[in-house]
Amino acid sequence: MRILLVEDEKKVADIIVRGLKAERYAVDVCHDGQSGWEMANAYNYDLIILDLMLPGLTGTEILEKVRRKNSLVPILILTARDGMGDKIKNFETGADDYLTKPFAFAELQVRIKALLRRGPVNRSSVLRVGDLEIDRLSQNVKRAGKKIELTAKEYSLLEYLATQPGRVFSRTMIIEHVWDQSFQGLTNIVDVYVRHLREKLDDSFPVKLLRTVRGVGYSLSDETQT
Ligand code: CA
């Protein structure tokens, strides 16, 4: 896993780099915005950690440029600011997570792990898998043009699987993503929801999109795509 860190406070950068290297990540570090953007543009990172207040380009400007390039790399923002307005703006621009300084390295570590496990996120507003269409803004789901009514959890589950068609998601990944972190129930809740979703999504169609991969988890894919 290769991580880019853009942080102008050398002390903070050193602590993070040391911590990440101890975790065996490959880390590149830049101390200004311009070189941060050049590195982000030049290499395929698994994760980018951006400070907001930087000489040259700001973290937000780098974020905008990376997303305009249509890169799906997970981006975590580090900042001394904790204004809600900044957070919302950065999330809208495509940040995946946000950590306010000062923070404990352990917290950064947990967030990095979560982002790396989740991988790149497809942010386009309409997701398509075969004849299935998911509009993420209106949360409307259609199959072969026919509207499918889903509950909120069924929708979240479907949207999550549809972000990466063909990828197999484990029950644990699904729980972590679709249920909140306080969820302590059994992972077989996933099986129950998959069953409900399958009835609505696949039962009346010849091509089944929702697949069970025995012993591993679930995936959503159109056979013609695989
Ligand atoms: Ca700074």
CSV table of C-alpha atoms and ligand atoms in Angstrom, one decimal:
chain,number,residue,atom,x,y,z
A,1,MET,CA,0.0,0.0,0.0
A,2,ARG,CA,1.4,3.3,-1.0
A,3,ILE,CA,0.4,6.5,0.7
A,4,LEU,CA,1.0,10.2,-0.1
A,5,LEU,CA,1.2,12.6,2.8
A,6,VAL,CA,1.0,16.4,2.1
A,7,GLU,CA,1.8,18.2,5.3
A,8,ASP,CA,3.9,21.4,5.7
A,9,GLU,CA,4.5,21.1,9.5
A,10,LYS,CA,7.6,19.0,9.4
A,11,LYS,CA,7.2,17.8,13.0
A,12,VAL,CA,3.7,16.5,12.4
A,13,ALA,CA,4.7,15.0,9.0
A,14,ASP,CA,7.6,13.2,10.6
A,15,ILE,CA,5.5,11.6,13.3
A,16,ILE,CA,2.9,10.4,10.8
A,17,VAL,CA,5.6,9.1,8.4
A,18,ARG,CA,7.4,7.2,11.2
A,19,GLY,CA,4.1,5.7,12.3
A,20,LEU,CA,3.0,4.7,8.9
A,21,LYS,CA,6.4,3.2,8.0
A,22,ALA,CA,6.2,1.2,11.2
A,23,GLU,CA,2.9,-0.2,9.9
A,24,ARG,CA,4.8,-1.1,6.7
A,25,TYR,CA,3.1,1.3,4.4
A,26,ALA,CA,5.2,2.9,1.7
A,27,VAL,CA,5.0,6.7,2.3
A,28,ASP,CA,5.9,9.7,0.1
A,29,VAL,CA,5.8,13.0,1.8
A,30,CYS,CA,5.5,16.6,0.4
A,31,HIS,CA,5.7,19.8,2.4
A,32,ASP,CA,3.9,22.1,0.0
A,33,GLY,CA,0.8,22.1,-2.1
A,34,GLN,CA,2.3,22.3,-5.5
A,35,SER,CA,4.6,19.3,-5.1
A,36,GLY,CA,1.8,17.5,-3.4
A,37,TRP,CA,-0.4,17.8,-6.4
A,38,GLU,CA,2.4,16.8,-8.8
A,39,MET,CA,3.0,13.6,-6.8
A,40,ALA,CA,-0.7,12.9,-6.6
A,41,ASN,CA,-1.0,13.4,-10.3
A,42,ALA,CA,2.1,11.3,-11.1
A,43,TYR,CA,1.5,8.2,-9.1
A,44,ASN,CA,-1.3,5.8,-8.3
A,45,TYR,CA,-1.6,6.0,-4.6
A,46,ASP,CA,-3.8,3.8,-2.5
A,47,LEU,CA,-4.5,6.7,-0.1
A,48,ILE,CA,-3.7,10.5,0.1
A,49,ILE,CA,-3.6,12.4,3.3
A,50,LEU,CA,-3.9,16.1,2.9
A,51,ASP,CA,-3.4,19.0,5.2
A,52,LEU,CA,-5.6,21.9,4.4
A,53,MET,CA,-3.4,24.9,5.1
A,54,LEU,CA,-0.4,24.5,2.8
A,55,PRO,CA,2.0,26.9,1.0
A,56,GLY,CA,1.3,26.8,-2.7
A,57,LEU,CA,-1.9,25.0,-3.3
A,58,THR,CA,-4.3,24.4,-0.4
A,59,GLY,CA,-5.4,20.9,0.5
A,60,THR,CA,-8.9,21.7,-0.9
A,61,GLU,CA,-7.4,22.8,-4.2
A,62,ILE,CA,-5.4,19.6,-4.4
A,63,LEU,CA,-8.6,17.6,-3.6
A,64,GLU,CA,-10.5,19.4,-6.4
A,65,LYS,CA,-7.8,18.8,-8.9
A,66,VAL,CA,-7.5,15.1,-8.0
A,67,ARG,CA,-11.3,14.6,-8.3
A,68,ARG,CA,-11.5,16.6,-11.5
A,69,LYS,CA,-9.0,14.1,-12.9
A,70,ASN,CA,-11.6,11.6,-12.0
A,71,SER,CA,-9.4,9.7,-9.6
A,72,LEU,CA,-11.2,7.6,-7.1
A,73,VAL,CA,-8.3,7.4,-4.6
A,74,PRO,CA,-9.4,7.6,-1.0
A,75,ILE,CA,-8.5,11.1,0.5
A,76,LEU,CA,-8.3,11.9,4.2
A,77,ILE,CA,-8.1,15.6,5.2
A,78,LEU,CA,-6.1,16.7,8.2
A,79,THR,CA,-6.7,20.1,9.5
A,80,ALA,CA,-6.5,22.4,12.5
A,81,ARG,CA,-9.8,23.9,11.6
A,82,ASP,CA,-12.9,22.3,12.9
A,83,GLY,CA,-15.5,24.6,11.3
A,84,MET,CA,-18.5,22.6,10.0
A,85,GLY,CA,-18.6,24.7,6.8
A,86,ASP,CA,-15.1,23.5,5.8
A,87,LYS,CA,-16.0,19.9,6.5
A,88,ILE,CA,-19.1,20.0,4.4
A,89,LYS,CA,-17.3,21.8,1.5
A,90,ASN,CA,-14.5,19.2,1.5
A,91,PHE,CA,-16.8,16.2,1.7
A,92,GLU,CA,-18.8,17.7,-1.2
A,93,THR,CA,-15.6,18.1,-3.1
A,94,GLY,CA,-14.8,14.4,-2.6
A,95,ALA,CA,-12.9,14.0,0.7
A,96,ASP,CA,-13.5,10.5,2.2
A,97,ASP,CA,-12.7,11.4,5.8
A,98,TYR,CA,-11.6,14.2,8.0
A,99,LEU,CA,-9.4,14.4,11.1
A,100,THR,CA,-9.0,17.5,13.2
A,101,LYS,CA,-5.6,18.3,14.7
A,102,PRO,CA,-4.4,17.5,17.2
A,103,PHE,CA,-5.2,13.8,16.9
A,104,ALA,CA,-3.8,10.6,18.3
A,105,PHE,CA,-1.8,8.6,15.8
A,106,ALA,CA,-4.0,5.6,16.8
A,107,GLU,CA,-7.1,7.4,15.5
A,108,LEU,CA,-5.4,8.2,12.2
A,109,GLN,CA,-4.3,4.6,11.9
A,110,VAL,CA,-7.8,3.3,12.4
A,111,ARG,CA,-9.2,5.7,9.8
A,112,ILE,CA,-6.5,4.8,7.3
A,113,LYS,CA,-7.2,1.1,7.7
A,114,ALA,CA,-10.9,1.7,7.2
A,115,LEU,CA,-10.3,3.7,4.0
A,116,LEU,CA,-7.8,1.2,2.6
A,117,ARG,CA,-10.1,-1.6,3.3
A,118,ARG,CA,-13.0,0.1,1.6
A,119,GLY,CA,-10.8,1.1,-1.4
A,120,PRO,CA,-11.7,3.6,-4.1
A,121,VAL,CA,-15.3,4.9,-4.2
A,122,ASN,CA,-17.2,5.5,-7.3
A,123,ARG,CA,-18.9,8.9,-6.9
A,124,SER,CA,-20.9,9.1,-10.1
A,125,SER,CA,-24.5,9.9,-9.3
A,126,VAL,CA,-25.9,7.1,-11.4
A,127,LEU,CA,-24.6,3.5,-10.9
A,128,ARG,CA,-25.3,0.9,-13.5
A,129,VAL,CA,-25.0,-2.8,-13.3
A,130,GLY,CA,-26.5,-4.6,-16.3
A,131,ASP,CA,-30.1,-3.3,-16.7
A,132,LEU,CA,-30.1,-2.1,-13.1
A,133,GLU,CA,-29.9,1.7,-12.5
A,134,ILE,CA,-29.3,3.3,-9.1
A,135,ASP,CA,-29.7,7.1,-8.9
A,136,ARG,CA,-27.8,8.1,-5.8
A,137,LEU,CA,-29.3,11.6,-5.6
A,138,SER,CA,-33.0,10.6,-5.7
A,139,GLN,CA,-32.2,7.0,-4.4
A,140,ASN,CA,-34.4,5.7,-7.1
A,141,VAL,CA,-33.7,2.1,-8.2
A,142,LYS,CA,-34.9,0.7,-11.5
A,143,ARG,CA,-34.4,-2.5,-13.3
A,144,ALA,CA,-35.1,-2.7,-17.0
A,145,GLY,CA,-36.8,0.6,-16.6
A,146,LYS,CA,-39.2,-0.6,-13.8
A,147,LYS,CA,-39.0,1.1,-10.4
A,148,ILE,CA,-38.0,-1.1,-7.5
A,149,GLU,CA,-39.1,0.0,-4.0
A,150,LEU,CA,-36.5,-0.7,-1.3
A,151,THR,CA,-36.2,0.1,2.4
A,152,ALA,CA,-33.4,2.4,3.5
A,153,LYS,CA,-31.1,-0.5,4.6
A,154,GLU,CA,-31.8,-2.5,1.4
A,155,TYR,CA,-31.0,0.6,-0.6
A,156,SER,CA,-27.7,1.2,1.3
A,157,LEU,CA,-26.7,-2.4,0.9
A,158,LEU,CA,-27.4,-2.4,-2.9
A,159,GLU,CA,-25.6,1.0,-3.4
A,160,TYR,CA,-22.6,-0.3,-1.6
A,161,LEU,CA,-22.4,-3.5,-3.7
A,162,ALA,CA,-23.0,-1.5,-6.9
A,163,THR,CA,-20.1,0.8,-6.3
A,164,GLN,CA,-17.7,-1.9,-7.5
A,165,PRO,CA,-19.6,-4.4,-9.7
A,166,GLY,CA,-18.0,-7.9,-9.6
A,167,ARG,CA,-16.1,-7.2,-6.4
A,168,VAL,CA,-16.9,-9.7,-3.6
A,169,PHE,CA,-17.7,-7.9,-0.3
A,170,SER,CA,-17.5,-9.9,2.9
A,171,ARG,CA,-20.2,-9.8,5.5
A,172,THR,CA,-17.9,-7.8,7.8
A,173,MET,CA,-17.2,-5.2,5.2
A,174,ILE,CA,-20.9,-4.9,4.5
A,175,ILE,CA,-21.7,-4.6,8.2
A,176,GLU,CA,-19.1,-1.9,8.7
A,177,HIS,CA,-20.3,0.0,5.7
A,178,VAL,CA,-24.0,-0.3,5.8
A,179,TRP,CA,-24.7,-0.5,9.6
A,180,ASP,CA,-23.2,2.0,11.9
A,181,GLN,CA,-20.2,1.3,14.1
A,182,SER,CA,-22.3,0.7,17.2
A,183,PHE,CA,-23.9,-2.3,15.5
A,184,GLN,CA,-23.2,-5.3,17.7
A,185,GLY,CA,-25.5,-7.9,16.1
A,186,LEU,CA,-24.7,-11.0,14.2
A,187,THR,CA,-23.3,-10.8,10.7
A,188,ASN,CA,-26.2,-13.0,9.6
A,189,ILE,CA,-28.2,-9.8,9.5
A,190,VAL,CA,-26.5,-9.3,6.2
A,191,ASP,CA,-27.9,-12.6,4.9
A,192,VAL,CA,-31.4,-11.6,5.9
A,193,TYR,CA,-31.1,-8.3,4.1
A,194,VAL,CA,-29.5,-9.9,1.0
A,195,ARG,CA,-32.5,-12.3,0.9
A,196,HIS,CA,-35.0,-9.4,1.0
A,197,LEU,CA,-33.0,-7.5,-1.6
A,198,ARG,CA,-32.8,-10.5,-3.9
A,199,GLU,CA,-36.5,-11.0,-3.8
A,200,LYS,CA,-37.1,-7.5,-5.0
A,201,LEU,CA,-34.2,-7.2,-7.3
A,202,ASP,CA,-33.8,-10.6,-9.0
A,203,ASP,CA,-36.8,-12.8,-8.5
A,204,SER,CA,-38.8,-11.6,-11.4
A,205,PHE,CA,-35.9,-11.3,-13.8
A,206,PRO,CA,-34.1,-14.1,-15.7
A,207,VAL,CA,-30.6,-12.6,-15.2
A,208,LYS,CA,-29.6,-12.7,-11.5
A,209,LEU,CA,-27.4,-9.8,-10.4
A,210,LEU,CA,-26.9,-10.5,-6.7
A,211,ARG,CA,-24.5,-13.4,-6.2
A,212,THR,CA,-23.5,-15.4,-3.2
A,213,VAL,CA,-19.9,-16.4,-3.1
A,214,ARG,CA,-19.9,-19.3,-0.7
A,215,GLY,CA,-17.7,-18.7,2.3
A,216,VAL,CA,-16.7,-15.2,1.2
A,217,GLY,CA,-19.6,-12.9,0.8
A,218,TYR,CA,-21.7,-11.2,-1.9
A,219,SER,CA,-21.2,-9.4,-5.1
A,220,LEU,CA,-23.4,-7.6,-7.6
A,221,SER,CA,-22.6,-8.2,-11.3
A,222,ASP,CA,-24.1,-8.7,-14.7
A,223,GLU,CA,-22.7,-11.8,-16.3
A,224,THR,CA,-22.0,-10.0,-19.5
A,225,GLN,CA,-19.6,-7.7,-17.6
A,226,THR,CA,-17.5,-10.4,-16.1
B,1,CA,CA,-0.5,23.3,7.5
